[in-house]
Amino acid sequence: MKRLSISERPDWRERASEYGFRFHTMHGEPYWCEDAYYQFTLGQIETLESVTSELHQMCLQVVEKVVNSEALLARFGIPKHCWDFVRDSWRSDQPSLYSRLDLAWDGVGNARLLENNADTPTSLYEAAFFQWIWLEDQLNAGNLPQGSDQFNSLQEKIIERFADLKQQHGFNLLHFSCCQDTEEDRGTVQYLQDCASEAGLENAFLYMDQIGLGEKGQFTDVDDQVISNLFKLYPWEFMLREIFSTKLADAGVRWLEPGWKSIISNKALLPLLWQMFPNHPNLLPAFFADENPPALDKYVVKPLFSREGANIRIVENGQEIARVDGPYGEEGMIVQQFHPLPKFGDSYTLIGSWLINDQPAGIGLREDRQLITQDLSRFYPHTFIE
């Protein structure tokens, strides 16, 4: 795994505008960067593919264990009135679209799972589409070694999955939704809508706060049309605590992502994985903070519901060496053994490994000068060579 300098495409900002990539710079800071790229070997990509597949199957085994235990449903912070809703989503085999595993790896040794973004993973547009455009442009310009490729079948697999949801699962109309006032979320959802349209799946958009409640308890859109299938870029841990959550079981909606993703998008996943698969080479020791975890020289404290690095702390020899503030923590904490991200120059690099329909489909890389990857951490493209 190498970080190599490369000339930026002179017109990449115009290309971004052309393709609707409006969040390539956020709050005055660069988010998309292409003054360098990461190069892997084919063998390294095959390793990532294999590790991603195995870890995902292990996570699904956690779901099976949790839905059959009231104690674990409570431990995962799932409100009691939603237990049957979550259980039923799993037992009725509600389909999933995508997930992203965050991995620490430098190309040698064992990749380690840091967490699973199984519910509302972002950076999809950048990984699936814009870094592929970068690859084609740089190959055409002769700026990459001959034979350079990219681990990226994301767009193809997303379109295939939407076609499958229509043909095999009876999705005739799919509503899409996210919060207002977040250009990144709206851009990600628009990209997914475009993929759905490409697959021939009719779709419509509304914001989360525009979802209404019909006379018979169904969720409705702004035209009072009943919502039967809904993709939401909105976390389950929020939804399960809102007043509409009492209507979830009866509303008749098929959700993307399904309710069972509330289990594996939760940091409680990490200690449970460690209990079920102790000493697995791709896992880090992890424990619930209130269960007298063993003493660790260097560890990370994570809230069950943290997103984009919020409320995460890194402790070394009893001293806090890094932290990010935020709104989480009351729901409980876990402790995970610290594992360093590979460092290139002055930045730490994280691999986001994507799955579509339970199959590994590509990667995206994020960089940050801080130890904790956050929402504004920079995105860099990648290639691999044989």
CSV table of C-alpha atoms in Angstrom, one decimal:
chain,number,residue,atom,x,y,z
A,1,MET,CA,0.0,0.0,0.0
A,2,LYS,CA,1.7,3.2,-1.2
A,3,ARG,CA,0.7,6.8,-1.2
A,4,LEU,CA,1.9,8.3,-4.5
A,5,SER,CA,1.9,12.0,-5.6
A,6,ILE,CA,0.1,12.8,-8.9
A,7,SER,CA,-0.9,15.9,-10.8
A,8,GLU,CA,-4.5,17.0,-10.2
A,9,ARG,CA,-6.8,17.1,-13.2
A,10,PRO,CA,-6.8,20.8,-14.2
A,11,ASP,CA,-10.5,20.8,-14.6
A,12,TRP,CA,-11.6,18.6,-11.8
A,13,ARG,CA,-13.7,21.3,-10.1
A,14,GLU,CA,-15.6,21.9,-13.3
A,15,ARG,CA,-16.0,18.1,-13.6
A,16,ALA,CA,-17.4,18.0,-10.0
A,17,SER,CA,-19.9,20.8,-10.9
A,18,GLU,CA,-20.9,19.0,-14.0
A,19,TYR,CA,-21.6,15.8,-12.1
A,20,GLY,CA,-23.4,17.5,-9.1
A,21,PHE,CA,-20.5,16.9,-6.6
A,22,ARG,CA,-21.3,20.1,-4.6
A,23,PHE,CA,-19.6,19.0,-1.4
A,24,HIS,CA,-16.1,18.5,-2.6
A,25,THR,CA,-15.1,21.4,-0.4
A,26,MET,CA,-16.8,21.8,3.0
A,27,HIS,CA,-16.6,24.7,5.4
A,28,GLY,CA,-13.7,26.1,3.4
A,29,GLU,CA,-11.7,22.9,3.8
A,30,PRO,CA,-10.9,20.4,1.0
A,31,TYR,CA,-12.8,17.2,1.2
A,32,TRP,CA,-12.1,15.6,-2.1
A,33,CYS,CA,-8.3,15.6,-2.8
A,34,GLU,CA,-6.4,14.3,-5.8
A,35,ASP,CA,-2.9,15.6,-5.3
A,36,ALA,CA,-2.0,12.0,-4.4
A,37,TYR,CA,-3.6,8.5,-4.6
A,38,TYR,CA,-3.2,5.2,-2.9
A,39,GLN,CA,-1.8,2.2,-4.8
A,40,PHE,CA,-2.5,-1.4,-3.8
A,41,THR,CA,-1.4,-4.7,-5.4
A,42,LEU,CA,-4.0,-7.2,-6.7
A,43,GLY,CA,-3.1,-9.5,-3.8
A,44,GLN,CA,-3.8,-6.7,-1.2
A,45,ILE,CA,-7.2,-6.1,-2.8
A,46,GLU,CA,-8.0,-9.8,-2.7
A,47,THR,CA,-7.1,-9.8,1.0
A,48,LEU,CA,-9.4,-6.8,1.6
A,49,GLU,CA,-12.2,-8.5,-0.3
A,50,SER,CA,-11.9,-11.7,1.7
A,51,VAL,CA,-11.6,-10.0,5.1
A,52,THR,CA,-14.6,-7.8,4.3
A,53,SER,CA,-16.7,-10.8,3.4
A,54,GLU,CA,-15.8,-12.8,6.5
A,55,LEU,CA,-16.3,-9.9,8.9
A,56,HIS,CA,-19.7,-9.2,7.4
A,57,GLN,CA,-20.8,-12.8,7.8
A,58,MET,CA,-19.6,-12.6,11.5
A,59,CYS,CA,-21.7,-9.5,12.0
A,60,LEU,CA,-24.8,-11.2,10.6
A,61,GLN,CA,-24.2,-14.0,13.2
A,62,VAL,CA,-24.3,-11.2,15.9
A,63,VAL,CA,-27.8,-10.1,14.6
A,64,GLU,CA,-29.1,-13.7,15.0
A,65,LYS,CA,-27.8,-13.8,18.5
A,66,VAL,CA,-29.1,-10.4,19.6
A,67,VAL,CA,-32.7,-10.8,18.2
A,68,ASN,CA,-33.0,-14.0,20.3
A,69,SER,CA,-32.0,-12.3,23.5
A,70,GLU,CA,-34.0,-9.6,25.3
A,71,ALA,CA,-31.0,-8.9,27.5
A,72,LEU,CA,-28.9,-8.2,24.4
A,73,LEU,CA,-31.6,-6.1,22.8
A,74,ALA,CA,-31.6,-4.0,25.9
A,75,ARG,CA,-27.7,-3.9,26.0
A,76,PHE,CA,-27.7,-2.6,22.5
A,77,GLY,CA,-29.9,0.3,23.6
A,78,ILE,CA,-32.9,-0.6,21.5
A,79,PRO,CA,-36.1,0.7,23.1
A,80,LYS,CA,-38.3,-2.1,24.4
A,81,HIS,CA,-41.3,-1.0,22.3
A,82,CYS,CA,-39.2,-1.6,19.2
A,83,TRP,CA,-37.9,-5.1,20.0
A,84,ASP,CA,-40.5,-6.9,18.0
A,85,PHE,CA,-40.1,-4.5,15.1
A,86,VAL,CA,-36.3,-5.2,15.0
A,87,ARG,CA,-36.8,-8.9,15.4
A,88,ASP,CA,-39.4,-9.2,12.7
A,89,SER,CA,-37.3,-7.3,10.2
A,90,TRP,CA,-34.6,-10.0,10.6
A,91,ARG,CA,-36.9,-13.0,10.8
A,92,SER,CA,-38.8,-11.9,7.7
A,93,ASP,CA,-35.5,-11.5,5.8
A,94,GLN,CA,-36.0,-7.8,5.1
A,95,PRO,CA,-33.5,-6.9,2.3
A,96,SER,CA,-30.4,-4.7,2.7
A,97,LEU,CA,-28.7,-2.4,0.2
A,98,TYR,CA,-25.3,-1.5,1.6
A,99,SER,CA,-22.8,-1.4,4.4
A,100,ARG,CA,-19.3,0.0,5.0
A,101,LEU,CA,-16.7,-1.6,7.3
A,102,ASP,CA,-14.0,0.8,8.6
A,103,LEU,CA,-10.6,-1.0,8.6
A,104,ALA,CA,-7.1,-0.1,9.8
A,105,TRP,CA,-4.5,-1.6,7.5
A,106,ASP,CA,-1.3,-0.7,5.8
A,107,GLY,CA,-1.2,-3.5,3.3
A,108,VAL,CA,0.7,-6.0,5.4
A,109,GLY,CA,-0.3,-8.1,8.4
A,110,ASN,CA,-3.9,-8.3,9.4
A,111,ALA,CA,-6.5,-5.7,8.7
A,112,ARG,CA,-8.5,-4.8,11.8
A,113,LEU,CA,-12.1,-3.8,12.1
A,114,LEU,CA,-12.6,-0.5,13.8
A,115,GLU,CA,-16.4,-0.3,13.4
A,116,ASN,CA,-19.3,-1.1,11.0
A,117,ASN,CA,-21.3,1.6,9.3
A,118,ALA,CA,-24.2,-0.6,8.4
A,119,ASP,CA,-27.1,1.8,8.6
A,120,THR,CA,-26.2,5.2,7.1
A,121,PRO,CA,-22.8,5.0,5.5
A,122,THR,CA,-21.8,8.1,3.6
A,123,SER,CA,-18.9,8.8,1.1
A,124,LEU,CA,-20.7,6.4,-1.3
A,125,TYR,CA,-20.9,8.9,-4.2
A,126,GLU,CA,-17.2,9.7,-3.9
A,127,ALA,CA,-16.2,6.0,-3.7
A,128,ALA,CA,-18.6,4.6,-6.3
A,129,PHE,CA,-18.6,7.4,-9.0
A,130,PHE,CA,-16.2,10.3,-8.7
A,131,GLN,CA,-13.1,8.3,-8.0
A,132,TRP,CA,-13.9,6.1,-11.0
A,133,ILE,CA,-14.1,9.2,-13.2
A,134,TRP,CA,-10.8,10.3,-11.7
A,135,LEU,CA,-9.3,6.9,-12.7
A,136,GLU,CA,-10.6,7.1,-16.3
A,137,ASP,CA,-9.3,10.7,-16.7
A,138,GLN,CA,-5.9,9.9,-15.3
A,139,LEU,CA,-5.5,6.8,-17.4
A,140,ASN,CA,-6.5,8.8,-20.5
A,141,ALA,CA,-4.0,11.5,-19.6
A,142,GLY,CA,-1.2,8.9,-19.2
A,143,ASN,CA,-0.6,9.8,-15.6
A,144,LEU,CA,-1.0,6.3,-14.1
A,145,PRO,CA,1.0,3.1,-14.7
A,146,GLN,CA,-0.3,1.0,-17.5
A,147,GLY,CA,-2.7,-1.6,-16.3
A,148,SER,CA,-3.9,0.4,-13.3
A,149,ASP,CA,-7.3,-0.6,-12.1
A,150,GLN,CA,-9.6,0.2,-9.2
A,151,PHE,CA,-11.4,-2.0,-6.6
A,152,ASN,CA,-14.8,-0.5,-7.5
A,153,SER,CA,-17.8,-2.3,-8.8
A,154,LEU,CA,-20.1,-0.2,-6.5
A,155,GLN,CA,-22.2,1.5,-9.1
A,156,GLU,CA,-22.8,-1.6,-11.1
A,157,LYS,CA,-23.8,-3.6,-8.0
A,158,ILE,CA,-26.0,-0.8,-6.7
A,159,ILE,CA,-28.0,-0.7,-10.0
A,160,GLU,CA,-28.2,-4.5,-10.0
A,161,ARG,CA,-29.5,-4.5,-6.4
A,162,PHE,CA,-32.2,-2.0,-7.2
A,163,ALA,CA,-33.2,-4.1,-10.2
A,164,ASP,CA,-33.3,-7.1,-7.9
A,165,LEU,CA,-35.4,-5.2,-5.3
A,166,LYS,CA,-37.9,-4.4,-8.1
A,167,GLN,CA,-38.0,-7.8,-9.7
A,168,GLN,CA,-37.5,-10.2,-6.8
A,169,HIS,CA,-38.9,-8.2,-3.8
A,170,GLY,CA,-41.7,-6.4,-5.4
A,171,PHE,CA,-40.5,-2.8,-4.9
A,172,ASN,CA,-42.7,-0.9,-7.3
A,173,LEU,CA,-42.0,2.6,-6.0
A,174,LEU,CA,-39.1,3.5,-3.6
A,175,HIS,CA,-39.2,6.7,-1.7
A,176,PHE,CA,-35.9,8.3,-0.7
A,177,SER,CA,-35.4,10.5,2.3
A,178,CYS,CA,-32.8,12.4,4.4
A,179,CYS,CA,-32.6,15.4,6.7
A,180,GLN,CA,-32.7,18.9,5.3
A,181,ASP,CA,-29.7,21.3,5.5
A,182,THR,CA,-27.0,18.7,4.7
A,183,GLU,CA,-25.7,18.9,1.2
A,184,GLU,CA,-23.6,15.7,1.5
A,185,ASP,CA,-26.6,13.6,2.5
A,186,ARG,CA,-28.8,15.0,-0.2
A,187,GLY,CA,-26.0,14.4,-2.8
A,188,THR,CA,-25.6,10.8,-1.6
A,189,VAL,CA,-29.4,10.2,-1.8
A,190,GLN,CA,-29.6,11.9,-5.2
A,191,TYR,CA,-26.9,9.6,-6.5
A,192,LEU,CA,-28.8,6.5,-5.2
A,193,GLN,CA,-32.0,7.8,-6.8
A,194,ASP,CA,-30.1,8.1,-10.1
A,195,CYS,CA,-29.0,4.5,-9.7
A,196,ALA,CA,-32.6,3.4,-9.0
A,197,SER,CA,-33.8,5.2,-12.1
A,198,GLU,CA,-31.1,3.5,-14.1
A,199,ALA,CA,-32.4,0.1,-12.8
A,200,GLY,CA,-35.9,1.0,-13.9
A,201,LEU,CA,-37.2,1.4,-10.3
A,202,GLU,CA,-39.6,4.3,-9.9
A,203,ASN,CA,-38.6,6.6,-7.1
A,204,ALA,CA,-39.6,9.8,-5.3
A,205,PHE,CA,-37.9,12.1,-2.7
A,206,LEU,CA,-39.1,13.8,0.5
A,207,TYR,CA,-37.3,15.0,3.6
A,208,MET,CA,-37.6,13.1,6.8
A,209,ASP,CA,-39.7,15.9,8.5
A,210,GLN,CA,-42.2,15.7,5.5
A,211,ILE,CA,-43.2,12.1,6.3
A,212,GLY,CA,-46.8,12.2,7.5
A,213,LEU,CA,-49.1,9.7,9.2
A,214,GLY,CA,-52.3,8.5,7.4
A,215,GLU,CA,-55.6,7.7,9.0
A,216,LYS,CA,-54.9,4.0,9.1
A,217,GLY,CA,-51.4,4.4,10.6
A,218,GLN,CA,-49.5,4.3,7.3
A,219,PHE,CA,-46.6,6.7,6.6
A,220,THR,CA,-47.4,9.1,3.8
A,221,ASP,CA,-45.6,11.5,1.5
A,222,VAL,CA,-46.3,15.1,0.7
A,223,ASP,CA,-49.0,14.1,-1.8
A,224,ASP,CA,-50.7,11.8,0.9
A,225,GLN,CA,-49.5,8.8,-1.1
A,226,VAL,CA,-48.8,5.8,1.2
A,227,ILE,CA,-45.1,5.0,1.5
A,228,SER,CA,-44.5,1.2,1.1
A,229,ASN,CA,-40.7,1.2,0.6
A,230,LEU,CA,-38.4,3.9,2.0
A,231,PHE,CA,-34.7,4.4,1.8
A,232,LYS,CA,-33.7,6.7,4.7
A,233,LEU,CA,-30.3,8.3,5.2
A,234,TYR,CA,-31.3,8.7,8.8
A,235,PRO,CA,-30.0,6.7,11.8
A,236,TRP,CA,-32.2,4.0,13.4
A,237,GLU,CA,-31.1,5.1,16.9
A,238,PHE,CA,-32.8,8.5,16.2
A,239,MET,CA,-35.9,6.9,14.7
A,240,LEU,CA,-36.4,4.4,17.5
A,241,ARG,CA,-36.6,7.2,20.0
A,242,GLU,CA,-39.0,9.5,18.1
A,243,ILE,CA,-42.8,9.5,18.6
A,244,PHE,CA,-43.3,7.9,15.2
A,245,SER,CA,-41.4,4.8,16.5
A,246,THR,CA,-44.6,3.5,18.1
A,247,LYS,CA,-46.1,3.3,14.6
A,248,LEU,CA,-43.2,1.5,12.9
A,249,ALA,CA,-44.5,-2.1,13.4
A,250,ASP,CA,-47.9,-1.3,11.9
A,251,ALA,CA,-47.0,1.2,9.1
A,252,GLY,CA,-46.2,-1.6,6.6
A,253,VAL,CA,-43.0,0.0,5.3
A,254,ARG,CA,-40.1,-1.9,4.0
A,255,TRP,CA,-37.0,0.1,5.1
A,256,LEU,CA,-33.6,0.5,3.5
A,257,GLU,CA,-31.7,-0.1,5.6
A,258,PRO,CA,-34.0,-2.6,7.5
A,259,GLY,CA,-34.6,-2.4,11.2
A,260,TRP,CA,-32.1,-5.2,12.0
A,261,LYS,CA,-29.3,-2.9,10.9
A,262,SER,CA,-29.8,-1.0,14.2
A,263,ILE,CA,-27.9,-3.9,15.8
A,264,ILE,CA,-24.7,-4.0,13.6
A,265,SER,CA,-24.5,-0.2,13.2
A,266,ASN,CA,-24.1,0.0,17.0
A,267,LYS,CA,-20.8,0.0,18.7
A,268,ALA,CA,-22.1,-2.7,21.0
A,269,LEU,CA,-21.4,-5.0,18.0
A,270,LEU,CA,-17.6,-4.8,18.8
A,271,PRO,CA,-17.6,-6.4,22.3
A,272,LEU,CA,-20.1,-9.0,21.1
A,273,LEU,CA,-17.9,-9.9,18.1
A,274,TRP,CA,-15.0,-10.3,20.5
A,275,GLN,CA,-17.0,-12.6,22.8
A,276,MET,CA,-18.2,-14.7,19.9
A,277,PHE,CA,-15.0,-14.8,17.9
A,278,PRO,CA,-12.2,-14.3,20.5
A,279,ASN,CA,-8.7,-13.6,19.2
A,280,HIS,CA,-9.9,-13.5,15.6
A,281,PRO,CA,-7.0,-11.9,13.6
A,282,ASN,CA,-9.2,-9.2,12.1
A,283,LEU,CA,-10.8,-8.1,15.4
A,284,LEU,CA,-9.6,-5.9,18.2
A,285,PRO,CA,-10.3,-6.7,21.9
A,286,ALA,CA,-13.4,-4.8,22.9
A,287,PHE,CA,-15.5,-4.7,26.0
A,288,PHE,CA,-18.5,-3.0,27.5
A,289,ALA,CA,-17.2,-0.2,29.7
A,290,ASP,CA,-19.4,-1.0,32.7
A,291,GLU,CA,-18.4,-4.7,32.8
A,292,ASN,CA,-14.9,-4.2,34.4
A,293,PRO,CA,-12.9,-4.5,31.2
A,294,PRO,CA,-9.3,-5.7,31.5
A,295,ALA,CA,-6.6,-3.1,31.9
A,296,LEU,CA,-5.3,-1.9,28.5
A,297,ASP,CA,-2.3,0.4,28.1
A,298,LYS,CA,-3.9,2.2,25.2
A,299,TYR,CA,-7.5,2.1,24.3
A,300,VAL,CA,-10.4,3.9,22.6
A,301,VAL,CA,-13.7,4.8,24.4
A,302,LYS,CA,-16.7,4.8,22.0
A,303,PRO,CA,-20.4,5.6,22.7
A,304,LEU,CA,-22.8,3.0,21.3
A,305,PHE,CA,-24.3,5.5,18.9
A,306,SER,CA,-21.4,7.7,17.9
A,307,ARG,CA,-21.1,9.0,14.4
A,308,GLU,CA,-18.3,10.7,12.5
A,309,GLY,CA,-16.0,10.4,15.5
A,310,ALA,CA,-18.2,12.2,18.0
A,311,ASN,CA,-17.5,11.6,21.7
A,312,ILE,CA,-14.7,9.2,21.0
A,313,ARG,CA,-11.6,9.4,23.3
A,314,ILE,CA,-8.2,7.8,23.1
A,315,VAL,CA,-6.4,7.0,26.3
A,316,GLU,CA,-2.8,6.0,26.8
A,317,ASN,CA,-1.4,5.0,30.2
A,318,GLY,CA,-4.3,6.6,31.9
A,319,GLN,CA,-3.9,9.9,30.0
A,320,GLU,CA,-6.4,11.2,27.4
A,321,ILE,CA,-4.4,11.9,24.2
A,322,ALA,CA,-7.2,12.6,21.8
A,323,ARG,CA,-10.9,13.4,21.9
A,324,VAL,CA,-13.8,14.6,19.9
A,325,ASP,CA,-16.8,16.2,21.6
A,326,GLY,CA,-20.4,15.5,20.7
A,327,PRO,CA,-23.9,14.6,21.8
A,328,TYR,CA,-23.5,10.9,22.5
A,329,GLY,CA,-22.6,8.8,25.6
A,330,GLU,CA,-25.7,8.5,27.8
A,331,GLU,CA,-26.6,5.3,26.0
A,332,GLY,CA,-23.5,3.5,27.2
A,333,MET,CA,-19.9,3.1,26.1
A,334,ILE,CA,-17.5,0.4,24.9
A,335,VAL,CA,-13.8,0.1,25.2
A,336,GLN,CA,-11.7,-1.1,22.3
A,337,GLN,CA,-8.0,-1.8,22.2
A,338,PHE,CA,-6.2,1.0,20.3
A,339,HIS,CA,-4.8,0.0,16.9
A,340,PRO,CA,-2.9,2.7,15.0
A,341,LEU,CA,-4.0,3.8,11.6
A,342,PRO,CA,-1.2,3.7,9.0
A,343,LYS,CA,0.5,7.1,8.8
A,344,PHE,CA,1.6,8.6,5.5
A,345,GLY,CA,3.5,11.9,6.0
A,346,ASP,CA,1.5,13.8,8.6
A,347,SER,CA,-1.8,12.0,8.0
A,348,TYR,CA,-3.5,8.9,9.2
A,349,THR,CA,-5.4,6.8,6.7
A,350,LEU,CA,-8.6,4.8,7.1
A,351,ILE,CA,-10.0,2.2,4.6
A,352,GLY,CA,-13.8,2.1,4.1
A,353,SER,CA,-14.6,-1.2,2.6
A,354,TRP,CA,-18.1,-1.4,1.0
A,355,LEU,CA,-20.6,-4.2,0.6
A,356,ILE,CA,-23.6,-4.1,-1.7
A,357,ASN,CA,-26.2,-6.8,-1.2
A,358,ASP,CA,-23.8,-8.6,1.3
A,359,GLN,CA,-21.0,-8.7,-1.3
A,360,PRO,CA,-17.7,-6.8,-1.2
A,361,ALA,CA,-17.8,-4.1,-3.9
A,362,GLY,CA,-15.1,-1.5,-3.4
A,363,ILE,CA,-13.1,0.8,-1.1
A,364,GLY,CA,-12.7,4.5,-0.3
A,365,LEU,CA,-9.9,6.0,1.7
A,366,ARG,CA,-10.0,8.9,4.1
A,367,GLU,CA,-7.1,10.9,5.6
A,368,ASP,CA,-6.9,13.1,8.7
A,369,ARG,CA,-4.0,14.7,10.5
A,370,GLN,CA,-5.8,13.8,13.7
A,371,LEU,CA,-6.0,10.3,15.2
A,372,ILE,CA,-9.8,10.2,15.0
A,373,THR,CA,-11.4,10.2,11.6
A,374,GLN,CA,-14.3,12.7,11.4
A,375,ASP,CA,-16.8,14.0,8.8
A,376,LEU,CA,-14.4,16.4,7.2
A,377,SER,CA,-11.5,13.9,6.8
A,378,ARG,CA,-10.2,14.1,3.3
A,379,PHE,CA,-11.2,11.5,0.6
A,380,TYR,CA,-8.4,10.2,-1.7
A,381,PRO,CA,-8.8,8.0,-4.8
A,382,HIS,CA,-7.0,4.6,-5.2
A,383,THR,CA,-5.8,2.2,-7.8
A,384,PHE,CA,-4.4,-1.3,-7.8
A,385,ILE,CA,-1.8,-3.0,-10.1
A,386,GLU,CA,-1.1,-6.7,-10.7
